[in-house]
mmCIF file of C-alpha atoms in Angstrom:
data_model
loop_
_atom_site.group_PDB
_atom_site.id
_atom_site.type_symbol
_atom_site.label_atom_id
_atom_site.label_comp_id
_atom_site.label_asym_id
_atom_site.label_seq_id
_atom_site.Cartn_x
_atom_site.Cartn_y
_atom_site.Cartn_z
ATOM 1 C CA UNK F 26 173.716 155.148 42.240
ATOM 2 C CA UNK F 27 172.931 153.177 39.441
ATOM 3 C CA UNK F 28 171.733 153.737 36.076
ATOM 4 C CA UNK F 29 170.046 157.111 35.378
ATOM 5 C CA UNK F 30 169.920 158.349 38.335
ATOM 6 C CA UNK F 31 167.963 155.014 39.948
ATOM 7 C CA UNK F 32 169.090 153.279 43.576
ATOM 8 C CA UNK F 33 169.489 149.268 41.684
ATOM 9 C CA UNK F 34 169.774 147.943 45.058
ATOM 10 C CA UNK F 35 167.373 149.758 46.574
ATOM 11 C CA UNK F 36 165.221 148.640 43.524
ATOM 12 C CA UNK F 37 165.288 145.513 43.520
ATOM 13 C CA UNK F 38 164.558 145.348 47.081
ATOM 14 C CA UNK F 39 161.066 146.798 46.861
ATOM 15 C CA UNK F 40 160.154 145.289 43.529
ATOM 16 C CA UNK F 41 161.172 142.116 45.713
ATOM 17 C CA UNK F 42 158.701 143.249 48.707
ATOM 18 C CA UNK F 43 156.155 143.438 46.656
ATOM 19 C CA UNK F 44 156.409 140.502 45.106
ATOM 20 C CA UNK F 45 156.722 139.002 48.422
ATOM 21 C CA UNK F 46 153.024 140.859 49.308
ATOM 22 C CA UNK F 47 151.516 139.344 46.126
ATOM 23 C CA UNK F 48 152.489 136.110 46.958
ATOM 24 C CA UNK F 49 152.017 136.050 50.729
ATOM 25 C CA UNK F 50 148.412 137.637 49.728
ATOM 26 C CA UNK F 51 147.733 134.912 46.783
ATOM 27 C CA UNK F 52 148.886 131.754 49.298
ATOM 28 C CA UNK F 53 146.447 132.217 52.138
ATOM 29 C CA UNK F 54 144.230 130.006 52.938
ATOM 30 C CA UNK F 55 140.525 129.678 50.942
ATOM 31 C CA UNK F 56 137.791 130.084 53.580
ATOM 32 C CA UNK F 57 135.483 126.748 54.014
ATOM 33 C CA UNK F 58 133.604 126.979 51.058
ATOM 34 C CA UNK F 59 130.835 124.744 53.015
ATOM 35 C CA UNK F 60 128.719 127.673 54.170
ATOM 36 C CA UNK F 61 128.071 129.350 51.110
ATOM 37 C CA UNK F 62 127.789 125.894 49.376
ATOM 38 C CA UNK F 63 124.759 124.654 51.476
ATOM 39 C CA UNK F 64 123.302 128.114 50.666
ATOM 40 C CA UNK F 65 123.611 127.372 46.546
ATOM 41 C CA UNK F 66 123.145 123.718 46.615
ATOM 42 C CA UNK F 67 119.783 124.174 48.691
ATOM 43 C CA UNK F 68 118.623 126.668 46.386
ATOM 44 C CA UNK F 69 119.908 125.081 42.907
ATOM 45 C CA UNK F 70 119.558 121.684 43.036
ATOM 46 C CA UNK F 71 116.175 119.506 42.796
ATOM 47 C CA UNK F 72 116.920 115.830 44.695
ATOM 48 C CA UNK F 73 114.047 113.599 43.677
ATOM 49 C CA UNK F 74 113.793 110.105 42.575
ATOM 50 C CA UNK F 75 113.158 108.564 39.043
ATOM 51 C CA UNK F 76 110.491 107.087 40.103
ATOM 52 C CA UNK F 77 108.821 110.619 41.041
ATOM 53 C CA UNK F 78 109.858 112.015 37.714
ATOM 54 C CA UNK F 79 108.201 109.344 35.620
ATOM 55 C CA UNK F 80 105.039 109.569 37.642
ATOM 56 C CA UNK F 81 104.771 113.570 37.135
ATOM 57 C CA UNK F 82 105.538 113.110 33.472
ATOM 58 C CA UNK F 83 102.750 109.739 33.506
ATOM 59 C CA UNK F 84 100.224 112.055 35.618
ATOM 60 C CA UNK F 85 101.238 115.527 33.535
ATOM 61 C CA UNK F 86 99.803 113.857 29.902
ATOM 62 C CA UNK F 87 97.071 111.455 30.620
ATOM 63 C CA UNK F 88 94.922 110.858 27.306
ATOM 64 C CA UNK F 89 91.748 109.607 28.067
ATOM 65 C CA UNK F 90 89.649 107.464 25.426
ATOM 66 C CA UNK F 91 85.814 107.988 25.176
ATOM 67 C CA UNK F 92 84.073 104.351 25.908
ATOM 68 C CA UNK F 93 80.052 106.111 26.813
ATOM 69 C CA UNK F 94 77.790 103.947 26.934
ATOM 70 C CA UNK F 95 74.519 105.938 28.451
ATOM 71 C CA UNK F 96 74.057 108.637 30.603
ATOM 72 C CA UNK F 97 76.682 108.871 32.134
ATOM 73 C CA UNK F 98 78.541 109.913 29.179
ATOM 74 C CA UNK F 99 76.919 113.219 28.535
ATOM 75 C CA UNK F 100 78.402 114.197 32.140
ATOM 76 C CA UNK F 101 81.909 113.345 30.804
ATOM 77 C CA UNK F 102 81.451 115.215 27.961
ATOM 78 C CA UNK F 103 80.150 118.291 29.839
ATOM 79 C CA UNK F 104 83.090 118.015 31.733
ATOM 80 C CA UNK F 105 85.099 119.075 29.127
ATOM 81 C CA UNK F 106 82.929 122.309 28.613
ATOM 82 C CA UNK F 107 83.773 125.540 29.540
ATOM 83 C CA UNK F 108 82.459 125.436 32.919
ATOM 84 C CA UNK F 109 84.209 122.904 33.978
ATOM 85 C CA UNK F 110 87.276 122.605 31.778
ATOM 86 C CA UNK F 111 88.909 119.279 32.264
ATOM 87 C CA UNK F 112 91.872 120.724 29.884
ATOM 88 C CA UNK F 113 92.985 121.776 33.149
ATOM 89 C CA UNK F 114 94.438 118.283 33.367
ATOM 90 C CA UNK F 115 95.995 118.388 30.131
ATOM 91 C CA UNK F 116 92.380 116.062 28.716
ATOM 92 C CA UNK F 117 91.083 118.331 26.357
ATOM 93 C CA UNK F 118 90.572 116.137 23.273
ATOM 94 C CA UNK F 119 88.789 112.609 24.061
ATOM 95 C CA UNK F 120 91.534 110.343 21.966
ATOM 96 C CA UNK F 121 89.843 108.936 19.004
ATOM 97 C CA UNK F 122 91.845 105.736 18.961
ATOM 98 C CA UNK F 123 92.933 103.357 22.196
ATOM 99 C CA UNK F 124 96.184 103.515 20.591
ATOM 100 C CA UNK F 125 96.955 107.026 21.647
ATOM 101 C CA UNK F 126 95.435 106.916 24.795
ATOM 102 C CA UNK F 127 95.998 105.740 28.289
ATOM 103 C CA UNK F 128 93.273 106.537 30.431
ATOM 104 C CA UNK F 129 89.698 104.897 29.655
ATOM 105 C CA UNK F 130 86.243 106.525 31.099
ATOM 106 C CA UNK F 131 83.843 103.801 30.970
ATOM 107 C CA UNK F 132 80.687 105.682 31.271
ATOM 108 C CA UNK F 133 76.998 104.039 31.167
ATOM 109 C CA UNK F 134 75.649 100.370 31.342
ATOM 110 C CA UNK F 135 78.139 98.028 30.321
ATOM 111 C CA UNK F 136 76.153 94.895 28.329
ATOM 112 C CA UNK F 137 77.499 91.570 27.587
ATOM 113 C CA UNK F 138 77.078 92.279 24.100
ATOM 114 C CA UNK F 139 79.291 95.583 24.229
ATOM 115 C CA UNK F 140 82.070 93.557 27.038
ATOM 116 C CA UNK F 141 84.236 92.229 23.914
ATOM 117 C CA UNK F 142 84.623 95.396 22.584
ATOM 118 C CA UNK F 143 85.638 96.701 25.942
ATOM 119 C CA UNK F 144 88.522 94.485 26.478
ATOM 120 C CA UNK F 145 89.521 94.749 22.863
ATOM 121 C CA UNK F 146 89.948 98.440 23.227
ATOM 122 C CA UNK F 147 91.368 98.004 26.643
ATOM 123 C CA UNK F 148 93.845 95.834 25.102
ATOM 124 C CA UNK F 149 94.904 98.006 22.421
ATOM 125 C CA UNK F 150 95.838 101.392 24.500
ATOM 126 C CA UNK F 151 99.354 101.688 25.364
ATOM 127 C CA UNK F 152 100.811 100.675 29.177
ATOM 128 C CA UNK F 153 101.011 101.830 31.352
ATOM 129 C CA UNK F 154 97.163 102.296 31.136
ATOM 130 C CA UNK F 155 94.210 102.921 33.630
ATOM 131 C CA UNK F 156 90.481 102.815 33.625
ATOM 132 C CA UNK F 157 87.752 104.784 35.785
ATOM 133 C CA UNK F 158 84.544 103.459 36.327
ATOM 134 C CA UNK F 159 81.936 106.615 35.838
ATOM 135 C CA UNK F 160 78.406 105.966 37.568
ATOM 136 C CA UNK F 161 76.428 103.501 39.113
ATOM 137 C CA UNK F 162 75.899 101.402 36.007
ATOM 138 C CA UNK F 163 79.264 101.192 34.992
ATOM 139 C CA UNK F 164 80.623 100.018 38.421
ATOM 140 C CA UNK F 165 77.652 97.630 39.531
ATOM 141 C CA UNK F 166 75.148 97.197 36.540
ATOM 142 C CA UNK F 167 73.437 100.014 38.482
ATOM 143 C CA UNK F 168 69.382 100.237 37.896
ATOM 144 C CA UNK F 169 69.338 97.425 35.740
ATOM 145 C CA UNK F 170 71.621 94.819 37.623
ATOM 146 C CA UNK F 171 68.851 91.837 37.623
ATOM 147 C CA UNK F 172 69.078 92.146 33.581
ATOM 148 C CA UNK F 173 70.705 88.910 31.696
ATOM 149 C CA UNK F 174 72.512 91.661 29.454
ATOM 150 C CA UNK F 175 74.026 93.656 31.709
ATOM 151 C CA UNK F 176 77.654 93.230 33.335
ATOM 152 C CA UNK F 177 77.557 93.777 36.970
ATOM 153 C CA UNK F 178 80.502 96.041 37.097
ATOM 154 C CA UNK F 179 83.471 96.805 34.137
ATOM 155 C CA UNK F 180 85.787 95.380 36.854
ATOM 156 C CA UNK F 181 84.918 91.815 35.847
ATOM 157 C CA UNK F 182 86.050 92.738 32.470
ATOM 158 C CA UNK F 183 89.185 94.904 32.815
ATOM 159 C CA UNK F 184 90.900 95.920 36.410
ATOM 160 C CA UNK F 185 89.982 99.555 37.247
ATOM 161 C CA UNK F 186 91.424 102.285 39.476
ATOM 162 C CA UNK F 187 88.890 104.531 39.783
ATOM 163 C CA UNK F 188 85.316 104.368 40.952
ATOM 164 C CA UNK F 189 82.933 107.319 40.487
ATOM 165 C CA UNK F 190 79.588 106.849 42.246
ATOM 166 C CA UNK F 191 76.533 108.421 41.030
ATOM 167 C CA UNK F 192 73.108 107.926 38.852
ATOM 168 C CA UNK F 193 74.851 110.035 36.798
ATOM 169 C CA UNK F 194 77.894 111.386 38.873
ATOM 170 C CA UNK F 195 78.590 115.507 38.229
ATOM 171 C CA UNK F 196 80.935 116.484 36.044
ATOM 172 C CA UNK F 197 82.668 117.823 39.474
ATOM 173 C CA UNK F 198 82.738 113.856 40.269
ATOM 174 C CA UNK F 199 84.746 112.819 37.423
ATOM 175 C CA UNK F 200 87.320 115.921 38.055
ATOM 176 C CA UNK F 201 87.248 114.282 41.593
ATOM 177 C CA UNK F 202 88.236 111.255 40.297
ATOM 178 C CA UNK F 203 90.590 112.527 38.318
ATOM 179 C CA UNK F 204 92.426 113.560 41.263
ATOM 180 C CA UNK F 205 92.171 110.586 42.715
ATOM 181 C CA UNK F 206 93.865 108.613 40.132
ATOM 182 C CA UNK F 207 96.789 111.589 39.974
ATOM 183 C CA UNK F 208 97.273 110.324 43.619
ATOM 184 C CA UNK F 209 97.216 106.764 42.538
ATOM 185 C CA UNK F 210 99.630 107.465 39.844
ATOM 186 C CA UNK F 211 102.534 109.077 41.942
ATOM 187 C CA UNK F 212 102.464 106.841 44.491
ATOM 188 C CA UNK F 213 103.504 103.949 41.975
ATOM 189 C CA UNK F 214 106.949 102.623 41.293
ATOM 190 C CA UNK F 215 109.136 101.489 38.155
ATOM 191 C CA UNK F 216 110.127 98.497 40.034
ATOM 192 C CA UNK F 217 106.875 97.282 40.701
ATOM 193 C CA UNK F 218 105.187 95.312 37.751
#
């Protein structure tokens, strides 16, 4: 007998087997931790490429500049009515300046008079930058292609992306073409110039 009343020996000897049953308990061996990984990994983490990212973020805030020239351009302005609500597409407000835009909507007969201006304004908006070609006149010099003053398409004056056919093409045309250049867009790369 030890000390009030207590068996020391017989003491120590379970405080030692159950430190023995902590330990033995603590040291076993971690299941694979592969199962429940593929589980989390699959359901928190995104694998995509940069140049996917950049092309959401490029398609996501397009800012479109206003170059109407006819007829045409009272369909792109409806389109941003109401009805039809290109703020959908994040295009709300028709940029005021080619300097904080990078989309242009040539809309209307393009003349040779009005083709400087063009590719000034072209020039001035910010890469990377695309153009759609709204309506017959704008893509071909539509109705009035045998005129000496009319370009036969905005192509020979900047490079476009888009072509929207119609004498004038719907507002549900131009959303059309919107769609088509989101396409466009995503399927480009950084790498490419």
């Amino acid at each position: 007998m030890g000390i009030d009343g207590f068996d020391i020996p017989n003491l120590d000897r379970d405080e030692g087997a159950d430190i023995e049953s902590m330990r033995k308990a603590c040291t076993l061996a971690v299941p694979d931790p592969v199962g429940w990984q593929e589980e989390d990994i699959s359901r928190n983490v995104l694998v995509t490429t940069v140049d996917a990212v950049i092309n959401w973020s490029r398609r996501a805030s397009l800012w479109p500049v206003n170059f109407g020239l006819a007829c045409c351009a009272f369909e792109m302005i409806a389109t941003a009515s109401s009805r039809f609500d290109i703020s959908r597409f994040g295009m709300e407000i028709l940029r005021p300046s080619p300097r904080q835009a990078d989309l242009m909507i040539v809309s209307g007969t393009l003349t040779w008079k009005m083709a400087p201006a063009l590719k000034r304004i072209y020039s001035q908006m910010a890469e990377p930058k695309w153009v759609i070609a709204m309506g017959a006149c704008a893509i071909s010099g539509g109705l009035f292609h045998r005129s000496y003053s009319v370009v036969h398409g905005v192509n020979l004056i900047v490079p476009v992306d888009v072509y929207i056919p119609g004498c004038p093409p719907r507002p549900e045309a131009l959303l059309n073409g919107i769609q088509k250049l989101y396409e466009k867009i995503q399927k480009q790369s950084i790498a490419q110039k």
